CSV table of C-alpha atoms in Angstrom, one decimal:
chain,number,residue,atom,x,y,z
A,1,UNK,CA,140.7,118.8,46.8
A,2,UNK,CA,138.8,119.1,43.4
A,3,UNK,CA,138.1,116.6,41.0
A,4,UNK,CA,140.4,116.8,37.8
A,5,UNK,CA,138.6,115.2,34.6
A,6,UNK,CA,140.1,111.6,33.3
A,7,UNK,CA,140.6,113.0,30.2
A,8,UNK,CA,139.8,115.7,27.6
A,9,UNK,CA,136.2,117.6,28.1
A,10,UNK,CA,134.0,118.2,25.5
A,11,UNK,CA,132.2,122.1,25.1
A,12,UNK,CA,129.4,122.2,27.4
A,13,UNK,CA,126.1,123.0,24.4
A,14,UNK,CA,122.1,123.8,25.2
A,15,UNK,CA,119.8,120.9,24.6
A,16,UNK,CA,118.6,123.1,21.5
A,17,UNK,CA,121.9,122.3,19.8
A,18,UNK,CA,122.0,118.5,20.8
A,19,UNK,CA,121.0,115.8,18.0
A,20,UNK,CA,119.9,112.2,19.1
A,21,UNK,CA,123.2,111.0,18.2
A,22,UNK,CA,125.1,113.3,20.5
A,23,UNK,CA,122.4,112.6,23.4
A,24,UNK,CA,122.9,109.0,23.0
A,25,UNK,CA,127.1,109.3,23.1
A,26,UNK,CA,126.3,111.7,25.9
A,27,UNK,CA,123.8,109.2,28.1
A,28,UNK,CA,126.3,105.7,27.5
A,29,UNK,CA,129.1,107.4,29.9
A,30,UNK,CA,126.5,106.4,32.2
A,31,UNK,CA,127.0,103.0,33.5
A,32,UNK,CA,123.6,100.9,34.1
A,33,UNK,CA,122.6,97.6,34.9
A,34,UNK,CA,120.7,95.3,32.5
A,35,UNK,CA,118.1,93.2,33.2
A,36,UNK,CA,114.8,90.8,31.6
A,37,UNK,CA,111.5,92.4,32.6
A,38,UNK,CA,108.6,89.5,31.9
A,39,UNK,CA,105.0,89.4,32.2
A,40,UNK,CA,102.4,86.9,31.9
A,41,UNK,CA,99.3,87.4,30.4
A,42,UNK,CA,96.1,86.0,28.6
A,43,UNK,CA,96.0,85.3,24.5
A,44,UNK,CA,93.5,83.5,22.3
A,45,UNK,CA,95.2,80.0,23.0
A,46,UNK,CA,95.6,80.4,27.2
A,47,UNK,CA,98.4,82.3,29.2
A,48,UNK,CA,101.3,83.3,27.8
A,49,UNK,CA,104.6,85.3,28.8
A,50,UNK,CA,106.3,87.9,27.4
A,51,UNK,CA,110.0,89.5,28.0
A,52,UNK,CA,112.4,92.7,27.0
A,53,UNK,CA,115.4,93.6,28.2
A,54,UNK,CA,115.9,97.1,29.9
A,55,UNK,CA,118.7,99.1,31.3
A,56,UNK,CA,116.0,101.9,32.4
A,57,UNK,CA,115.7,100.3,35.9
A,58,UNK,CA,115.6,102.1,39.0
A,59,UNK,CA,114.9,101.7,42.7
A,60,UNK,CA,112.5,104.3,43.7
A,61,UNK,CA,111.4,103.9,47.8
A,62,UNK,CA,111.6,101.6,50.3
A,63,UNK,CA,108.6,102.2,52.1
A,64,UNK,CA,106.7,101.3,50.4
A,65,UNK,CA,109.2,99.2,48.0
A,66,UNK,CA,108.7,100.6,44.6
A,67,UNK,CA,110.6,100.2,41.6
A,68,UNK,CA,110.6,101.9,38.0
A,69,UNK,CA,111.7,101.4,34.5
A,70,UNK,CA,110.5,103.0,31.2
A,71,UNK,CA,109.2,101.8,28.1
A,72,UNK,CA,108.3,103.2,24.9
A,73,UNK,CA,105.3,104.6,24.4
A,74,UNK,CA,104.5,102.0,21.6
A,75,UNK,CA,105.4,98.5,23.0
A,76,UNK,CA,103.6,95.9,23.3
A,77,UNK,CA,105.1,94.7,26.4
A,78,UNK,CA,103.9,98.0,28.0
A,79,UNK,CA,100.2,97.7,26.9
A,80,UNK,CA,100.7,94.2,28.0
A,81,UNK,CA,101.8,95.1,31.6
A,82,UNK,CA,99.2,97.8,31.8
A,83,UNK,CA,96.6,95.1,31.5
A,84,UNK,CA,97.6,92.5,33.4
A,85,UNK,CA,98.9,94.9,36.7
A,86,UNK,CA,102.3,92.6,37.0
A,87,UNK,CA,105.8,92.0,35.8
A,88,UNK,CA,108.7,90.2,37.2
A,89,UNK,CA,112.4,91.7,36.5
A,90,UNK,CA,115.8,90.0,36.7
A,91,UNK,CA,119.0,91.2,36.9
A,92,UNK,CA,120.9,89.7,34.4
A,93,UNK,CA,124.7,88.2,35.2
A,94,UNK,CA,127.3,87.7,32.9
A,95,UNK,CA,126.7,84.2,31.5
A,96,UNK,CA,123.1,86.4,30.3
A,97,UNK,CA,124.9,88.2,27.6
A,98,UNK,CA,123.1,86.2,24.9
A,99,UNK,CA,120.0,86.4,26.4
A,100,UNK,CA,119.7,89.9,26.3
A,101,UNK,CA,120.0,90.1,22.2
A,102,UNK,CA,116.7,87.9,22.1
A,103,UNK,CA,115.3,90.1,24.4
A,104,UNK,CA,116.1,92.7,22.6
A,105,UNK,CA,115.2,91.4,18.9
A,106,UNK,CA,111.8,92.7,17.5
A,107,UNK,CA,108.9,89.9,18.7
A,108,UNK,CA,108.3,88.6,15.6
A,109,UNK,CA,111.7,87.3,15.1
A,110,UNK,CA,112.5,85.9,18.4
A,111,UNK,CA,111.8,82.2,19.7
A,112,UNK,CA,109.2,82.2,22.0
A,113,UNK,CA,110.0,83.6,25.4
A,114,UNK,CA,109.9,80.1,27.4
A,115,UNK,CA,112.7,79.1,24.8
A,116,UNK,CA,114.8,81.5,25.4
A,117,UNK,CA,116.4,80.6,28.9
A,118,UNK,CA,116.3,78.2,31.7
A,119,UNK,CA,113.0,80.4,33.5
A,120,UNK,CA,111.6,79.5,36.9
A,121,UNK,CA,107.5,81.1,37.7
A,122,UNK,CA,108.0,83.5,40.4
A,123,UNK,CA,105.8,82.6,43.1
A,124,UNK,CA,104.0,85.9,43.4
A,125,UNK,CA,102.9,86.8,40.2
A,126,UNK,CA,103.6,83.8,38.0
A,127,UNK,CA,105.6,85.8,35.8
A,128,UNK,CA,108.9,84.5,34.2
A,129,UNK,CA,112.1,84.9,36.6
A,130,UNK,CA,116.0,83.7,36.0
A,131,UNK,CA,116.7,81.6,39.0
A,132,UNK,CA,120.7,82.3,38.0
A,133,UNK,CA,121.7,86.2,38.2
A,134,UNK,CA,121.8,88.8,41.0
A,135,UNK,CA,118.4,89.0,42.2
A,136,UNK,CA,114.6,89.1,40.8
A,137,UNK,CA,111.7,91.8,42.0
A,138,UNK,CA,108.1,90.7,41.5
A,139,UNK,CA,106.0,93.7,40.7
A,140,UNK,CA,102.3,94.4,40.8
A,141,UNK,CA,101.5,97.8,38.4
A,142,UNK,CA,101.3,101.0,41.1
A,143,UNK,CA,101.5,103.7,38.2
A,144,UNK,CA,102.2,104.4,34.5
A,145,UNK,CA,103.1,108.1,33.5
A,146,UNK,CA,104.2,108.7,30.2
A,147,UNK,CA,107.1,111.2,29.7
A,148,UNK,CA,108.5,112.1,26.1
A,149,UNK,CA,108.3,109.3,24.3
A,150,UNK,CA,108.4,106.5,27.3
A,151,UNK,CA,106.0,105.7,29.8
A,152,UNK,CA,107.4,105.7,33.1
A,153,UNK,CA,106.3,102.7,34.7
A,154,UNK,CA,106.8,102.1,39.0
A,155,UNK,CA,105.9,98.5,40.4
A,156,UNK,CA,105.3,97.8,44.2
A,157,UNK,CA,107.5,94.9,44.8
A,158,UNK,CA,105.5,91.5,46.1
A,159,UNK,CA,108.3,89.4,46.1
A,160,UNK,CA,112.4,89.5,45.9
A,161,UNK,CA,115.1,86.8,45.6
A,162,UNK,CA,119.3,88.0,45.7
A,163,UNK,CA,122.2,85.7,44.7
A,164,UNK,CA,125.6,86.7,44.6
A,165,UNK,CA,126.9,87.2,41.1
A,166,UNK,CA,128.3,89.4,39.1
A,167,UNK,CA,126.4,91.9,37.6
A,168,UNK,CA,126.2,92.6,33.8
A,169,UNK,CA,126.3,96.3,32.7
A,170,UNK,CA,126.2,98.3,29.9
A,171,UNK,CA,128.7,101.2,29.2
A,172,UNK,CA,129.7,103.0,26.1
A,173,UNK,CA,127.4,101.2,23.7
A,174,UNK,CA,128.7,97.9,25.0
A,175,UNK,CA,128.5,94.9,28.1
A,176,UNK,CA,131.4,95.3,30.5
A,177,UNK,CA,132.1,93.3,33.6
A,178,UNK,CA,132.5,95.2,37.0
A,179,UNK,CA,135.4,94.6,39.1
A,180,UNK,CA,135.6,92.1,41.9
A,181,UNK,CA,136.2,94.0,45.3
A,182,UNK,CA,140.2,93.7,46.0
């Protein structure tokens, strides 16, 4: 049987006629996860970390186990992963809600990273993990492309913890909660 649409569709137009607006409408009817991708590295004063959120996640292959995300061209985070070949992601819960708008403010206005939630080191990297959440990958750098205006960026996964708890996503512009299994 085909599928009937929820509700009204909009025109079908080329990417020629698409603004950034309309893309970024288009792209939130996709539902992602969100999680806090961290990395540790070396400043003037001794090791440091450093975290973003992202919702670009993906799974890429299980053997071997490599994961992506993507990060604009111009962050520091990325230039920061590039150098020291690791990064540790979380999947964020709901109770992470307010962690995710720190992670998400420029870095000069946030507190620093340590501050910013209840962190654990991952034992395979030493980069910053949330012990509370879904699960946590620990990453060591495999490949960076850049694409557009984002760097594609795939880890091989060292390391990987699960939990089970409730996911948080993002949908429509907004966090959303995903229903429990009847």
């Amino acid at each position: 049987m085909p599928a009937t649409p929820a509700g009204p569709t909009a025109p079908s137009v080329g990417a020629d006629a698409l603004d950034e607006r309309q893309l970024r409408y288009i792209l939130g009817q996709f539902v992602t996860g969100v999680c806090a991708v961290s990395t540790r590295f070396e400043s003037s004063s001794g090791p440091r970390h450093d975290a973003i959120a992202v919702n670009s996640f993906t799974s890429v292959s299980l053997d071997p186990p490599l994961v992506s995300m993507c990060l604009r061209d111009d962050s520091t985070f990325l230039e920061r992963v590039r150098t020291t070949g690791q990064w540790a992601v979380s999947f964020l819960g709901n109770q992470s809600r307010a962690l995710v708008g720190v992670l998400t403010a420029p870095a000069t206005q946030r507190p620093p990273v340590e501050e910013a939630a209840q962190w654990a080191v991952g034992p395979h990297t030493g980069c910053l993990v949330l012990p509370e959440g879904p699960g946590t990958l620990e990453c060591a750098l495999h490949l960076t492309q850049r694409l557009g205006d984002h760097v594609l960026v795939v880890g091989r996964v060292l390391g990987a913890a699960s939990r089970d708890d409730a996911p948080l996503v993002f949908h429509r512009g907004t966090f959303t909660e995903v229903a429990p299994p009847h």
